[in-house]
Tab-separated table of C-alpha atoms and ligand atoms in Angstrom:
chain	number	residue	atom	x	y	z
A	7	MET	CA	3.135	97.154	-98.864
A	8	THR	CA	6.607	98.654	-98.754
A	9	VAL	CA	6.158	101.086	-95.874
A	10	PRO	CA	8.403	100.081	-92.959
A	11	ASP	CA	6.972	99.311	-89.539
A	12	VAL	CA	3.324	99.599	-90.532
A	13	ALA	CA	1.232	96.874	-88.902
A	14	ILE	CA	-2.341	95.900	-89.698
A	15	SER	CA	-4.190	94.792	-86.572
A	16	ASN	CA	-7.690	93.788	-85.618
A	17	LEU	CA	-9.253	96.606	-83.580
A	18	ARG	CA	-9.946	94.034	-80.847
A	19	ASP	CA	-6.191	93.825	-80.271
A	20	VAL	CA	-5.647	97.621	-80.345
A	21	PRO	CA	-8.974	98.963	-78.985
A	22	TYR	CA	-7.477	102.368	-78.157
A	23	PHE	CA	-7.793	103.207	-81.891
A	24	ALA	CA	-11.610	102.996	-81.787
A	25	ASP	CA	-12.009	106.775	-81.409
A	26	ASP	CA	-9.640	107.468	-84.345
A	27	ILE	CA	-11.677	105.177	-86.591
A	28	ALA	CA	-14.981	106.670	-85.455
A	29	ASP	CA	-13.673	110.205	-85.931
A	30	ARG	CA	-12.400	109.663	-89.494
A	31	VAL	CA	-15.408	107.641	-90.636
A	32	TRP	CA	-17.845	110.091	-89.075
A	33	ARG	CA	-16.165	113.119	-90.651
A	34	ALA	CA	-15.896	111.478	-94.088
A	35	TRP	CA	-19.349	109.906	-94.455
A	36	TRP	CA	-21.715	110.510	-91.551
A	37	GLU	CA	-21.257	114.081	-90.332
A	38	PRO	CA	-22.129	115.502	-93.794
A	39	ARG	CA	-25.458	113.628	-93.553
A	40	GLY	CA	-26.213	115.041	-90.108
A	41	PHE	CA	-25.538	111.975	-87.947
A	42	PRO	CA	-24.146	112.570	-84.435
A	43	PHE	CA	-20.647	111.284	-83.627
A	44	GLY	CA	-22.080	108.938	-80.986
A	45	HIS	CA	-23.926	106.991	-83.670
A	46	ILE	CA	-20.787	105.985	-85.519
A	47	ALA	CA	-18.839	105.507	-82.253
A	48	GLU	CA	-21.426	102.859	-81.334
A	49	LEU	CA	-21.071	101.148	-84.712
A	50	VAL	CA	-17.288	101.027	-84.308
A	51	ALA	CA	-17.667	99.668	-80.774
A	52	GLY	CA	-19.663	96.831	-82.352
A	53	SER	CA	-16.388	95.563	-83.861
A	54	LEU	CA	-14.853	95.033	-80.435
A	55	GLY	CA	-16.954	91.979	-79.578
A	56	ASP	CA	-16.009	88.326	-79.827
A	57	HIS	CA	-17.376	87.564	-83.326
A	58	HIS	CA	-16.107	87.443	-86.931
A	59	ILE	CA	-18.298	90.226	-88.364
A	60	PRO	CA	-18.392	93.165	-87.904
A	61	LEU	CA	-14.671	93.661	-87.663
A	62	ALA	CA	-12.443	96.676	-88.043
A	63	LEU	CA	-8.802	96.630	-89.101
A	64	VAL	CA	-6.317	99.334	-88.186
A	65	ALA	CA	-3.109	100.224	-90.018
A	66	HIS	CA	-0.739	101.762	-87.499
A	67	ARG	CA	2.852	102.431	-86.672
A	68	GLY	CA	3.054	101.798	-82.964
A	69	ALA	CA	0.532	104.170	-81.418
A	70	THR	CA	0.196	106.264	-84.598
A	71	PHE	CA	-3.093	105.753	-86.417
A	72	ILE	CA	-2.603	105.410	-90.195
A	73	GLY	CA	-5.746	103.904	-91.659
A	74	THR	CA	-8.691	101.584	-91.360
A	75	ALA	CA	-11.095	99.267	-93.180
A	76	SER	CA	-14.069	97.314	-91.859
A	77	VAL	CA	-16.034	94.202	-92.699
A	78	ILE	CA	-19.750	94.659	-92.058
A	79	GLU	CA	-22.957	92.733	-92.810
A	80	CYS	CA	-24.729	95.395	-94.899
A	81	ASP	CA	-23.489	98.511	-96.656
A	82	LEU	CA	-25.953	99.247	-99.441
A	83	GLU	CA	-29.669	99.392	-98.785
A	84	GLU	CA	-30.362	98.845	-102.507
A	85	ARG	CA	-28.688	95.383	-102.255
A	86	PRO	CA	-29.971	93.931	-98.970
A	87	ALA	CA	-29.388	90.318	-100.025
A	88	LEU	CA	-25.650	90.755	-100.454
A	89	ARG	CA	-23.255	90.190	-97.538
A	90	PRO	CA	-20.661	90.774	-96.184
A	91	TRP	CA	-19.078	94.063	-97.282
A	92	VAL	CA	-15.689	95.719	-96.987
A	93	ALA	CA	-16.440	99.326	-96.012
A	94	ALA	CA	-15.173	102.483	-94.324
A	95	VAL	CA	-11.785	102.406	-96.057
A	96	TRP	CA	-9.644	105.329	-94.939
A	97	VAL	CA	-5.930	106.230	-95.010
A	98	GLU	CA	-4.592	109.368	-93.322
A	99	PRO	CA	-3.773	111.974	-96.013
A	100	THR	CA	-0.035	112.083	-95.225
A	101	PHE	CA	0.249	108.300	-95.703
A	102	ARG	CA	-1.597	108.056	-99.037
A	103	GLY	CA	-0.064	106.746	-102.235
A	104	LEU	CA	2.183	104.258	-100.410
A	105	GLY	CA	0.155	101.095	-100.933
A	106	ILE	CA	-1.378	101.111	-97.447
A	107	GLY	CA	-4.944	101.462	-98.766
A	108	ALA	CA	-4.503	98.521	-101.138
A	109	SER	CA	-2.998	96.448	-98.354
A	110	ILE	CA	-5.687	97.121	-95.753
A	111	VAL	CA	-8.468	96.466	-98.278
A	112	ARG	CA	-6.822	93.153	-99.194
A	113	HIS	CA	-6.552	92.171	-95.527
A	114	ALA	CA	-10.226	93.063	-94.965
A	115	ALA	CA	-11.324	90.987	-97.979
A	116	GLU	CA	-9.254	88.035	-96.756
A	117	ALA	CA	-10.751	88.353	-93.271
A	118	ALA	CA	-14.264	88.339	-94.747
A	119	LEU	CA	-13.594	85.358	-97.031
A	120	SER	CA	-11.957	83.420	-94.203
A	121	THR	CA	-15.378	83.262	-92.498
A	122	GLY	CA	-16.424	80.802	-95.211
A	123	VAL	CA	-18.498	83.050	-97.510
A	124	GLU	CA	-18.032	82.613	-101.269
A	125	ARG	CA	-17.953	86.332	-102.051
A	126	VAL	CA	-17.353	89.641	-100.352
A	127	PHE	CA	-18.749	92.928	-101.691
A	128	LEU	CA	-17.706	96.571	-101.783
A	129	CYS	CA	-19.329	99.748	-103.095
A	130	ALA	CA	-17.544	102.938	-104.100
A	131	LEU	CA	-17.850	106.059	-106.167
A	132	PRO	CA	-16.684	105.570	-109.778
A	133	GLN	CA	-13.603	107.746	-109.129
A	134	LYS	CA	-12.202	104.850	-107.079
A	135	ARG	CA	-12.841	102.223	-109.792
A	136	ALA	CA	-9.225	101.859	-110.937
A	137	PHE	CA	-8.019	101.568	-107.318
A	138	TYR	CA	-10.318	98.620	-106.593
A	139	GLU	CA	-9.909	96.914	-109.978
A	140	ARG	CA	-6.122	96.989	-109.467
A	141	GLY	CA	-6.764	95.233	-106.170
A	142	GLY	CA	-8.514	92.353	-107.938
A	143	TRP	CA	-12.130	93.410	-107.318
A	144	HIS	CA	-14.638	92.537	-110.042
A	145	LEU	CA	-16.974	95.352	-111.094
A	146	ASP	CA	-20.460	93.775	-110.934
A	147	GLU	CA	-22.692	96.845	-111.313
A	148	LYS	CA	-22.544	100.558	-112.016
A	149	ASP	CA	-24.854	103.477	-111.153
A	150	VAL	CA	-26.503	101.863	-108.138
A	151	GLY	CA	-28.671	104.096	-105.974
A	152	GLU	CA	-28.787	107.857	-105.658
A	153	SER	CA	-24.995	108.140	-105.359
A	154	ARG	CA	-24.571	106.064	-108.571
A	155	LEU	CA	-22.144	103.697	-106.881
A	156	ASP	CA	-20.076	100.908	-108.361
A	157	VAL	CA	-20.634	97.504	-106.767
A	158	PHE	CA	-17.670	95.133	-106.736
A	159	SER	CA	-17.146	91.605	-105.493
A	160	MET	CA	-14.252	89.320	-104.786
A	161	ARG	CA	-14.502	85.517	-104.696
A	162	ARG	CA	-12.761	83.028	-102.495
A	163	SER	CA	-9.928	81.519	-104.522
B	216	COA	C1	-8.803	105.636	-101.264
B	216	COA	C2	-7.687	105.575	-100.239
B	216	COA	C3	-8.114	104.625	-99.106
B	216	COA	C4	-6.429	105.033	-100.905
B	216	COA	O1	-5.451	104.857	-99.915
B	216	COA	P1	-3.880	104.835	-100.315
B	216	COA	O2	-3.127	104.333	-99.142
B	216	COA	O3	-3.497	106.125	-100.906
B	216	COA	O4	-3.934	103.678	-101.423
B	216	COA	P2	-2.717	103.080	-102.244
B	216	COA	O5	-1.451	103.783	-101.910
B	216	COA	O6	-2.786	101.623	-102.060
B	216	COA	O7	-3.144	103.427	-103.727
B	216	COA	C5	-3.192	104.780	-104.058
B	216	COA	C6	-3.694	104.940	-105.428
B	216	COA	O8	-4.750	105.843	-105.316
B	216	COA	C7	-4.391	107.072	-105.939
B	216	COA	N1	-4.339	108.107	-104.897
B	216	COA	C8	-5.428	108.588	-104.301
B	216	COA	N2	-5.100	109.560	-103.436
B	216	COA	C9	-3.777	109.707	-103.442
B	216	COA	C10	-2.860	110.575	-102.766
B	216	COA	N3	-3.262	111.509	-101.897
B	216	COA	N4	-1.540	110.419	-102.992
B	216	COA	C11	-1.134	109.499	-103.878
B	216	COA	N5	-1.962	108.685	-104.556
B	216	COA	C12	-3.271	108.772	-104.358
B	216	COA	C13	-3.134	106.899	-106.664
B	216	COA	O9	-3.480	106.981	-108.032
B	216	COA	C14	-2.637	105.512	-106.310
B	216	COA	O10	-2.566	104.798	-107.479
B	216	COA	P3	-1.275	103.882	-107.792
B	216	COA	O11	-1.461	102.667	-106.952
B	216	COA	O12	-1.376	103.638	-109.255
B	216	COA	O13	-0.079	104.695	-107.386
B	216	COA	C15	-7.346	106.983	-99.651
B	216	COA	O14	-7.077	107.864	-100.725
B	216	COA	C16	-8.438	107.558	-98.765
B	216	COA	O15	-8.482	107.303	-97.563
B	216	COA	N6	-9.328	108.382	-99.367
B	216	COA	C17	-10.413	109.030	-98.610
B	216	COA	C18	-11.495	108.007	-98.197
B	216	COA	C19	-12.003	107.218	-99.376
B	216	COA	O16	-12.279	107.742	-100.449
B	216	COA	N7	-12.146	105.879	-99.138
B	216	COA	C20	-12.641	104.971	-100.148
B	216	COA	C21	-14.099	104.881	-100.087
B	216	COA	S1	-14.699	103.770	-101.321
């Protein structure tokens, strides 16, 4: 990442960003499906505990929220046996196209693999396929579920 002064921190170390994460994730994926904000705020709060997974990463410049990605146990009900997943990847619109998304996804994958699992998974709409393939993700499946998602994985090297 070539953007100066952008740090990537574990939410546990910068817990005051929890509301920013919940707000962006809720607006992007949960509000359109009718879920209340409190539901996603609780999920995000689950990343504040003293455990490896779930975890949330925050890209920030000082106190300015820039982006986020999480590692969670389950993300796709059609693939309940797979775990863990990188999910809830978001970069603020004014900071897009600078490599921050690629960087935070890479950090999240590394955090997941550092727990000792052989593989970490990710699902996305096909429009994001090139973004994830450039980041080294292997496309395992296409057209999964109602949203016809791609399923990717990355192995421990
Ligand atoms: C997907 C997303 C996280 C990418 O973040 P980012 O910081 O722009 O990612 P990068 O800068 O590492 O890569 C951007 C790439 O995506 C594309 N892109 C997407 N939106 C862009 C934008 N607004 N400006 C510039 N490039 C954009 C570019 O083609 C670029 O490709 P390149 O690497 O060949 O230049 C961000 O667009 C986002 O938050 N989108 C809304 C939420 C979302 O869709 N999350 C993913 C769910 S699977």
